[in-house]
PDB file of C-alpha atoms in Angstrom:
ATOM      1  CA  LYS A   1      94.314  90.474  89.163  1.00 83.00           C
ATOM      2  CA  GLN A   2      93.441  90.039  92.699  1.00 87.00           C
ATOM      3  CA  GLU A   3      89.498  89.662  93.639  1.00 91.00           C
ATOM      4  CA  VAL A   4      88.254  89.723  97.309  1.00 94.00           C
ATOM      5  CA  THR A   5      84.530  88.816  97.856  1.00 96.00           C
ATOM      6  CA  GLN A   6      82.765  88.404 100.493  1.00 96.00           C
ATOM      7  CA  ILE A   7      79.405  86.840 101.492  1.00 93.00           C
ATOM      8  CA  PRO A   8      77.088  87.675 102.907  1.00 93.00           C
ATOM      9  CA  ALA A   9      76.631  91.604 102.146  1.00 94.00           C
ATOM     10  CA  ALA A  10      74.752  91.824 104.898  1.00 95.00           C
ATOM     11  CA  LEU A  11      73.520  89.786 108.166  1.00 95.00           C
ATOM     12  CA  SER A  12      71.199  90.778 110.896  1.00 96.00           C
ATOM     13  CA  VAL A  13      70.597  88.175 113.215  1.00 96.00           C
ATOM     14  CA  PRO A  14      69.715  88.023 116.989  1.00 97.00           C
ATOM     15  CA  GLU A  15      71.539  88.591 120.385  1.00 97.00           C
ATOM     16  CA  GLY A  16      73.341  84.563 121.120  1.00 97.00           C
ATOM     17  CA  GLU A  17      73.639  83.199 117.980  1.00 96.00           C
ATOM     18  CA  ASN A  18      76.913  82.026 116.532  1.00 97.00           C
ATOM     19  CA  LEU A  19      77.581  83.958 112.926  1.00 95.00           C
ATOM     20  CA  VAL A  20      80.027  82.490 109.974  1.00 96.00           C
ATOM     21  CA  LEU A  21      81.436  85.474 107.707  1.00 97.00           C
ATOM     22  CA  ASN A  22      82.846  84.142 104.612  1.00 97.00           C
ATOM     23  CA  CYS A  23      85.626  85.648 102.072  1.00 97.00           C
ATOM     24  CA  SER A  24      86.775  84.394  98.623  1.00 97.00           C
ATOM     25  CA  PHE A  25      90.204  85.447  97.176  1.00 96.00           C
ATOM     26  CA  THR A  26      90.969  85.239  93.207  1.00 95.00           C
ATOM     27  CA  ASP A  27      94.791  84.534  93.910  1.00 91.00           C
ATOM     28  CA  SER A  28      96.367  81.804  96.276  1.00 90.00           C
ATOM     29  CA  ALA A  29      99.518  84.046  95.860  1.00 88.00           C
ATOM     30  CA  ILE A  30      99.061  86.005  99.216  1.00 89.00           C
ATOM     31  CA  TYR A  31     101.144  87.051 102.021  1.00 87.00           C
ATOM     32  CA  ASN A  32      98.381  87.029 104.600  1.00 91.00           C
ATOM     33  CA  LEU A  33      95.351  88.175 104.907  1.00 94.00           C
ATOM     34  CA  GLN A  34      93.586  90.200 107.595  1.00 95.00           C
ATOM     35  CA  TRP A  35      89.919  90.312 108.676  1.00 97.00           C
ATOM     36  CA  PHE A  36      88.850  94.271 109.830  1.00 97.00           C
ATOM     37  CA  ARG A  37      86.164  95.741 111.586  1.00 97.00           C
ATOM     38  CA  GLN A  38      84.573  99.491 110.745  1.00 96.00           C
ATOM     39  CA  ASP A  39      81.937 101.170 112.736  1.00 95.00           C
ATOM     40  CA  PRO A  40      79.450 103.664 110.933  1.00 90.00           C
ATOM     41  CA  GLY A  41      81.842 106.638 110.365  1.00 86.00           C
ATOM     42  CA  LYS A  42      85.363 105.612 111.358  1.00 90.00           C
ATOM     43  CA  GLY A  43      88.316 103.895 111.025  1.00 91.00           C
ATOM     44  CA  LEU A  44      89.527 100.500 110.701  1.00 94.00           C
ATOM     45  CA  THR A  45      90.386  98.471 113.175  1.00 94.00           C
ATOM     46  CA  SER A  46      92.535  95.493 113.391  1.00 93.00           C
ATOM     47  CA  LEU A  47      90.680  92.677 114.336  1.00 96.00           C
ATOM     48  CA  LEU A  48      92.966  88.982 113.045  1.00 96.00           C
ATOM     49  CA  LEU A  49      96.268  88.871 111.082  1.00 94.00           C
ATOM     50  CA  ILE A  50      96.759  85.244 109.560  1.00 94.00           C
ATOM     51  CA  GLN A  51     100.112  84.312 107.802  1.00 91.00           C
ATOM     52  CA  SER A  52     100.211  82.329 104.575  1.00 90.00           C
ATOM     53  CA  SER A  53     101.718  79.543 106.491  1.00 91.00           C
ATOM     54  CA  GLN A  54      99.023  79.905 109.484  1.00 94.00           C
ATOM     55  CA  ARG A  55      95.146  77.812 109.111  1.00 95.00           C
ATOM     56  CA  GLU A  56      94.170  80.082 112.257  1.00 96.00           C
ATOM     57  CA  GLN A  57      94.045  83.135 114.551  1.00 96.00           C
ATOM     58  CA  THR A  58      91.649  83.426 117.567  1.00 97.00           C
ATOM     59  CA  SER A  59      91.058  86.657 119.830  1.00 96.00           C
ATOM     60  CA  GLY A  60      88.596  86.287 122.487  1.00 97.00           C
ATOM     61  CA  ARG A  61      85.322  85.238 120.614  1.00 97.00           C
ATOM     62  CA  LEU A  62      86.562  85.823 117.510  1.00 98.00           C
ATOM     63  CA  ASN A  63      88.467  83.017 115.187  1.00 98.00           C
ATOM     64  CA  ALA A  64      89.310  83.365 111.447  1.00 97.00           C
ATOM     65  CA  SER A  65      90.337  80.442 109.132  1.00 97.00           C
ATOM     66  CA  LEU A  66      92.790  80.518 106.030  1.00 97.00           C
ATOM     67  CA  ASP A  67      92.374  77.956 103.443  1.00 96.00           C
ATOM     68  CA  LYS A  68      94.923  79.221 101.230  1.00 93.00           C
ATOM     69  CA  SER A  69      94.829  76.555  98.827  1.00 92.00           C
ATOM     70  CA  SER A  70      91.438  77.144  98.096  1.00 95.00           C
ATOM     71  CA  GLY A  71      91.621  80.981  98.256  1.00 96.00           C
ATOM     72  CA  ARG A  72      88.899  80.863 101.268  1.00 97.00           C
ATOM     73  CA  SER A  73      88.610  82.264 104.842  1.00 98.00           C
ATOM     74  CA  THR A  74      85.930  82.423 107.449  1.00 98.00           C
ATOM     75  CA  LEU A  75      85.514  85.075 110.510  1.00 97.00           C
ATOM     76  CA  TYR A  76      83.895  82.898 113.571  1.00 97.00           C
ATOM     77  CA  ILE A  77      82.196  85.123 115.962  1.00 97.00           C
ATOM     78  CA  ALA A  78      80.660  83.315 118.695  1.00 98.00           C
ATOM     79  CA  ALA A  79      78.056  83.852 121.003  1.00 97.00           C
ATOM     80  CA  SER A  80      76.769  87.758 119.179  1.00 97.00           C
ATOM     81  CA  GLN A  81      76.442  90.556 120.755  1.00 97.00           C
ATOM     82  CA  PRO A  82      74.944  94.246 119.949  1.00 97.00           C
ATOM     83  CA  GLY A  83      78.278  95.595 120.274  1.00 97.00           C
ATOM     84  CA  ASP A  84      78.946  93.171 117.465  1.00 97.00           C
ATOM     85  CA  SER A  85      77.419  95.664 114.792  1.00 97.00           C
ATOM     86  CA  ALA A  86      79.706  96.899 112.759  1.00 97.00           C
ATOM     87  CA  THR A  87      80.646  96.100 108.778  1.00 97.00           C
ATOM     88  CA  TYR A  88      83.491  93.311 109.046  1.00 97.00           C
ATOM     89  CA  LEU A  89      86.104  93.295 105.910  1.00 97.00           C
ATOM     90  CA  CYS A  90      88.648  90.959 104.711  1.00 96.00           C
ATOM     91  CA  ALA A  91      91.619  91.828 103.165  1.00 95.00           C
ATOM     92  CA  VAL A  92      94.824  89.717 101.210  1.00 93.00           C
ATOM     93  CA  THR A  93      98.170  91.163 100.700  1.00 89.00           C
ATOM     94  CA  ALA A  94      99.463  90.285  97.333  1.00 77.00           C
ATOM     95  CA  SER A  95     102.826  88.130  97.499  1.00 69.00           C
ATOM     96  CA  GLY A  96     103.832  89.891  94.281  1.00 63.00           C
ATOM     97  CA  GLY A  97     104.632  93.118  93.224  1.00 58.00           C
ATOM     98  CA  TYR A  98     104.883  96.137  95.495  1.00 60.00           C
ATOM     99  CA  ASN A  99     102.324  96.110  99.303  1.00 65.00           C
ATOM    100  CA  LYS A 100      98.940  96.045  98.478  1.00 76.00           C
ATOM    101  CA  LEU A 101      96.409  95.280 100.562  1.00 86.00           C
ATOM    102  CA  ILE A 102      93.179  93.986  98.458  1.00 89.00           C
ATOM    103  CA  PHE A 103      89.947  94.744 100.061  1.00 93.00           C
ATOM    104  CA  GLY A 104      86.407  92.724  99.996  1.00 94.00           C
ATOM    105  CA  ALA A 105      83.329  94.974  99.915  1.00 93.00           C
ATOM    106  CA  GLY A 106      82.301  94.235 103.886  1.00 95.00           C
ATOM    107  CA  THR A 107      79.666  92.044 105.384  1.00 96.00           C
ATOM    108  CA  ARG A 108      77.877  94.547 107.187  1.00 96.00           C
ATOM    109  CA  LEU A 109      76.193  92.973 110.580  1.00 97.00           C
ATOM    110  CA  ALA A 110      73.904  93.628 112.662  1.00 97.00           C
ATOM    111  CA  VAL A 111      73.191  91.583 116.006  1.00 97.00           C
ATOM    112  CA  HIS A 112      69.737  92.936 117.766  1.00 96.00           C
ATOM    113  CA  PRO A 113      68.926  92.503 121.328  1.00 94.00           C
TER     114      PRO A 113
ATOM    115  CA  ILE B   1      98.456 106.229 122.898  1.00 60.00           C
ATOM    116  CA  ALA B   2     100.239 104.631 119.557  1.00 70.00           C
ATOM    117  CA  GLY B   3      98.819 105.028 116.350  1.00 93.00           C
ATOM    118  CA  ILE B   4      98.150 106.944 113.346  1.00 96.00           C
ATOM    119  CA  THR B   5      96.854 110.523 113.826  1.00 96.00           C
ATOM    120  CA  GLN B   6      95.297 112.131 110.532  1.00 97.00           C
ATOM    121  CA  ALA B   7      94.217 115.860 109.943  1.00 97.00           C
ATOM    122  CA  PRO B   8      91.899 117.483 109.355  1.00 97.00           C
ATOM    123  CA  THR B   9      88.880 115.276 110.481  1.00 96.00           C
ATOM    124  CA  SER B  10      87.126 116.714 107.975  1.00 97.00           C
ATOM    125  CA  GLN B  11      87.106 119.370 105.362  1.00 97.00           C
ATOM    126  CA  ILE B  12      84.769 121.273 102.613  1.00 97.00           C
ATOM    127  CA  LEU B  13      86.708 122.159 100.113  1.00 96.00           C
ATOM    128  CA  ALA B  14      86.109 124.554  96.499  1.00 97.00           C
ATOM    129  CA  ALA B  15      86.682 123.123  94.039  1.00 98.00           C
ATOM    130  CA  GLY B  16      90.482 123.711  92.245  1.00 97.00           C
ATOM    131  CA  ARG B  17      92.024 124.673  95.781  1.00 98.00           C
ATOM    132  CA  ARG B  18      94.966 122.633  96.972  1.00 97.00           C
ATOM    133  CA  MET B  19      94.433 121.044 100.322  1.00 97.00           C
ATOM    134  CA  THR B  20      97.129 118.375 101.996  1.00 98.00           C
ATOM    135  CA  LEU B  21      96.236 116.124 104.188  1.00 98.00           C
ATOM    136  CA  ARG B  22      98.289 114.854 107.035  1.00 98.00           C
ATOM    137  CA  CYS B  23      99.485 111.538 108.156  1.00 98.00           C
ATOM    138  CA  THR B  24     101.729 110.627 111.004  1.00 98.00           C
ATOM    139  CA  GLN B  25     102.548 107.685 112.690  1.00 97.00           C
ATOM    140  CA  ASP B  26     104.552 106.859 116.051  1.00 95.00           C
ATOM    141  CA  MET B  27     105.105 103.215 115.440  1.00 94.00           C
ATOM    142  CA  ARG B  28     108.092 103.993 113.315  1.00 94.00           C
ATOM    143  CA  HIS B  29     106.293 101.324 110.435  1.00 94.00           C
ATOM    144  CA  ASN B  30     108.485 101.566 107.153  1.00 93.00           C
ATOM    145  CA  ALA B  31     105.327 101.210 105.229  1.00 92.00           C
ATOM    146  CA  MET B  32     102.751 103.779 104.657  1.00 94.00           C
ATOM    147  CA  TYR B  33      99.259 104.082 102.282  1.00 94.00           C
ATOM    148  CA  TRP B  34      96.584 106.212 101.566  1.00 97.00           C
ATOM    149  CA  TYR B  35      93.232 105.242 100.867  1.00 96.00           C
ATOM    150  CA  ARG B  36      90.313 106.170 100.118  1.00 97.00           C
ATOM    151  CA  GLN B  37      86.574 104.668 100.515  1.00 95.00           C
ATOM    152  CA  ASP B  38      83.773 105.438  98.584  1.00 94.00           C
ATOM    153  CA  LEU B  39      80.334 103.906  98.862  1.00 87.00           C
ATOM    154  CA  GLY B  40      79.583 100.859  96.163  1.00 82.00           C
ATOM    155  CA  LEU B  41      83.368 101.098  95.514  1.00 85.00           C
ATOM    156  CA  GLY B  42      85.222  99.808  98.922  1.00 87.00           C
ATOM    157  CA  LEU B  43      88.543 100.946  99.543  1.00 92.00           C
ATOM    158  CA  ARG B  44      91.019 101.721  96.893  1.00 92.00           C
ATOM    159  CA  LEU B  45      94.871 102.858  97.052  1.00 92.00           C
ATOM    160  CA  ILE B  46      95.614 105.915  96.000  1.00 96.00           C
ATOM    161  CA  HIS B  47      99.711 105.977  97.024  1.00 95.00           C
ATOM    162  CA  TYR B  48     102.128 104.033  99.108  1.00 93.00           C
ATOM    163  CA  SER B  49     105.874 104.783 100.766  1.00 93.00           C
ATOM    164  CA  ASN B  50     107.947 101.277 101.480  1.00 89.00           C
ATOM    165  CA  THR B  51     110.320 103.463 103.025  1.00 92.00           C
ATOM    166  CA  ALA B  52     111.280 107.170 103.735  1.00 94.00           C
ATOM    167  CA  GLY B  53     112.426 108.767 100.427  1.00 95.00           C
ATOM    168  CA  THR B  54     110.521 106.171  98.440  1.00 94.00           C
ATOM    169  CA  THR B  55     106.805 106.374  97.049  1.00 95.00           C
ATOM    170  CA  GLY B  56     104.807 104.635  94.774  1.00 92.00           C
ATOM    171  CA  LYS B  57     101.684 105.067  92.288  1.00 93.00           C
ATOM    172  CA  GLY B  58      98.214 103.061  93.892  1.00 90.00           C
ATOM    173  CA  GLU B  59      95.050 101.996  91.611  1.00 89.00           C
ATOM    174  CA  VAL B  60      93.912 105.662  91.876  1.00 95.00           C
ATOM    175  CA  PRO B  61      96.553 108.001  91.673  1.00 96.00           C
ATOM    176  CA  ASP B  62      95.481 110.627  89.633  1.00 97.00           C
ATOM    177  CA  GLY B  63      95.285 114.124  90.959  1.00 97.00           C
ATOM    178  CA  TYR B  64      97.114 113.641  93.783  1.00 98.00           C
ATOM    179  CA  SER B  65     100.764 113.612  95.580  1.00 98.00           C
ATOM    180  CA  VAL B  66     103.047 111.914  97.692  1.00 98.00           C
ATOM    181  CA  SER B  67     105.778 112.839  99.899  1.00 97.00           C
ATOM    182  CA  ARG B  68     107.824 110.920 102.680  1.00 97.00           C
ATOM    183  CA  ALA B  69     110.312 113.101 103.743  1.00 97.00           C
ATOM    184  CA  ASN B  70     110.813 111.007 106.812  1.00 97.00           C
ATOM    185  CA  THR B  71     109.273 107.772 108.410  1.00 96.00           C
ATOM    186  CA  ASP B  72     106.588 109.116 110.623  1.00 97.00           C
ATOM    187  CA  ASP B  73     105.027 111.676 107.936  1.00 98.00           C
ATOM    188  CA  PHE B  74     103.632 110.354 104.605  1.00 98.00           C
ATOM    189  CA  PRO B  75     101.106 113.671 103.286  1.00 98.00           C
ATOM    190  CA  LEU B  76      98.759 113.372 100.482  1.00 98.00           C
ATOM    191  CA  THR B  77      98.551 116.794  98.352  1.00 98.00           C
ATOM    192  CA  LEU B  78      95.435 117.552  96.450  1.00 97.00           C
ATOM    193  CA  ALA B  79      96.831 119.529  93.606  1.00 95.00           C
ATOM    194  CA  SER B  80      93.322 121.329  92.517  1.00 97.00           C
ATOM    195  CA  ALA B  81      90.731 119.642  93.913  1.00 97.00           C
ATOM    196  CA  VAL B  82      87.725 118.287  92.117  1.00 98.00           C
ATOM    197  CA  PRO B  83      84.381 116.917  93.158  1.00 97.00           C
ATOM    198  CA  SER B  84      84.962 113.587  91.937  1.00 97.00           C
ATOM    199  CA  GLN B  85      87.658 113.932  94.540  1.00 98.00           C
ATOM    200  CA  THR B  86      84.845 113.670  97.940  1.00 98.00           C
ATOM    201  CA  SER B  87      85.253 110.560  99.872  1.00 97.00           C
ATOM    202  CA  VAL B  88      86.620 109.409 102.660  1.00 97.00           C
ATOM    203  CA  TYR B  89      90.414 109.262 102.910  1.00 98.00           C
ATOM    204  CA  PHE B  90      92.766 106.737 105.177  1.00 97.00           C
ATOM    205  CA  CYS B  91      95.739 106.636 106.019  1.00 97.00           C
ATOM    206  CA  ALA B  92      97.364 103.579 106.953  1.00 95.00           C
ATOM    207  CA  SER B  93     100.674 101.458 107.977  1.00 94.00           C
ATOM    208  CA  SER B  94     103.168  98.286 108.164  1.00 91.00           C
ATOM    209  CA  ARG B  95     106.309  97.389 109.625  1.00 88.00           C
ATOM    210  CA  ASP B  96     106.662  95.496 106.462  1.00 79.00           C
ATOM    211  CA  ARG B  97     105.187  93.634 103.662  1.00 68.00           C
ATOM    212  CA  GLY B  98     104.029  90.440 105.480  1.00 67.00           C
ATOM    213  CA  GLN B  99     102.760  92.792 108.781  1.00 80.00           C
ATOM    214  CA  GLY B 100      99.506  94.207 109.526  1.00 86.00           C
ATOM    215  CA  TYR B 101      98.435  97.134 109.244  1.00 90.00           C
ATOM    216  CA  THR B 102      97.120  99.895 111.368  1.00 92.00           C
ATOM    217  CA  PHE B 103      94.871 102.359 109.621  1.00 94.00           C
ATOM    218  CA  GLY B 104      94.125 105.722 110.861  1.00 95.00           C
ATOM    219  CA  SER B 105      90.669 107.529 111.850  1.00 94.00           C
ATOM    220  CA  GLY B 106      89.749 109.265 108.301  1.00 96.00           C
ATOM    221  CA  THR B 107      89.660 112.621 106.792  1.00 97.00           C
ATOM    222  CA  ARG B 108      86.127 113.117 105.150  1.00 97.00           C
ATOM    223  CA  LEU B 109      86.424 115.436 102.279  1.00 98.00           C
ATOM    224  CA  THR B 110      84.058 117.238 100.099  1.00 98.00           C
ATOM    225  CA  VAL B 111      84.562 119.264  97.328  1.00 98.00           C
ATOM    226  CA  VAL B 112      82.288 121.827  96.130  1.00 97.00           C
TER     227      VAL B 112
END
């Protein structure tokens, strides 16, 4: 059974720091991995999608890497800002069975001025 | 604006009542999903549909039903609501397996 783990569960940093959020999954047979952002009381916003054949994706200050063989992904946030404060969720799509997105519990990020 | 529309935004429902949560997408995505999000349990898949006319059960399907009469709509029905169905419900879609997911803004349901 695929399990997704995110470390740390919570993070509080001063503005301007570069951050690394970690995601690990137990079964390397995945279709893709997606990072989402969720603001309190809101829905999920897709940040980056990495296909299983890819190593990384970049969007602005965000960079996500994928090492499928070791079951790990990292989300790198450069020059963090207070507006980055949110919960970040990692999710994988299993390559077998039906099309199911399996989520980690998330990392709650607070960036203070 | 392309995306997913969920209605209602929030609802307080008496136990035993029937309720349908609506979900509509305008992206012509083949696959649609319903998730519930609960504190400490994360997001769990309730039902899914890989294409119009087909549906399947996710992790926590009991007490819920879905239909997919066309590409755009994927309603979720609670036949007889119970307090344990108090949750935030998210509808999502993807073009196909291997494509990214788009989520709606959610329905906050309280069953009393």
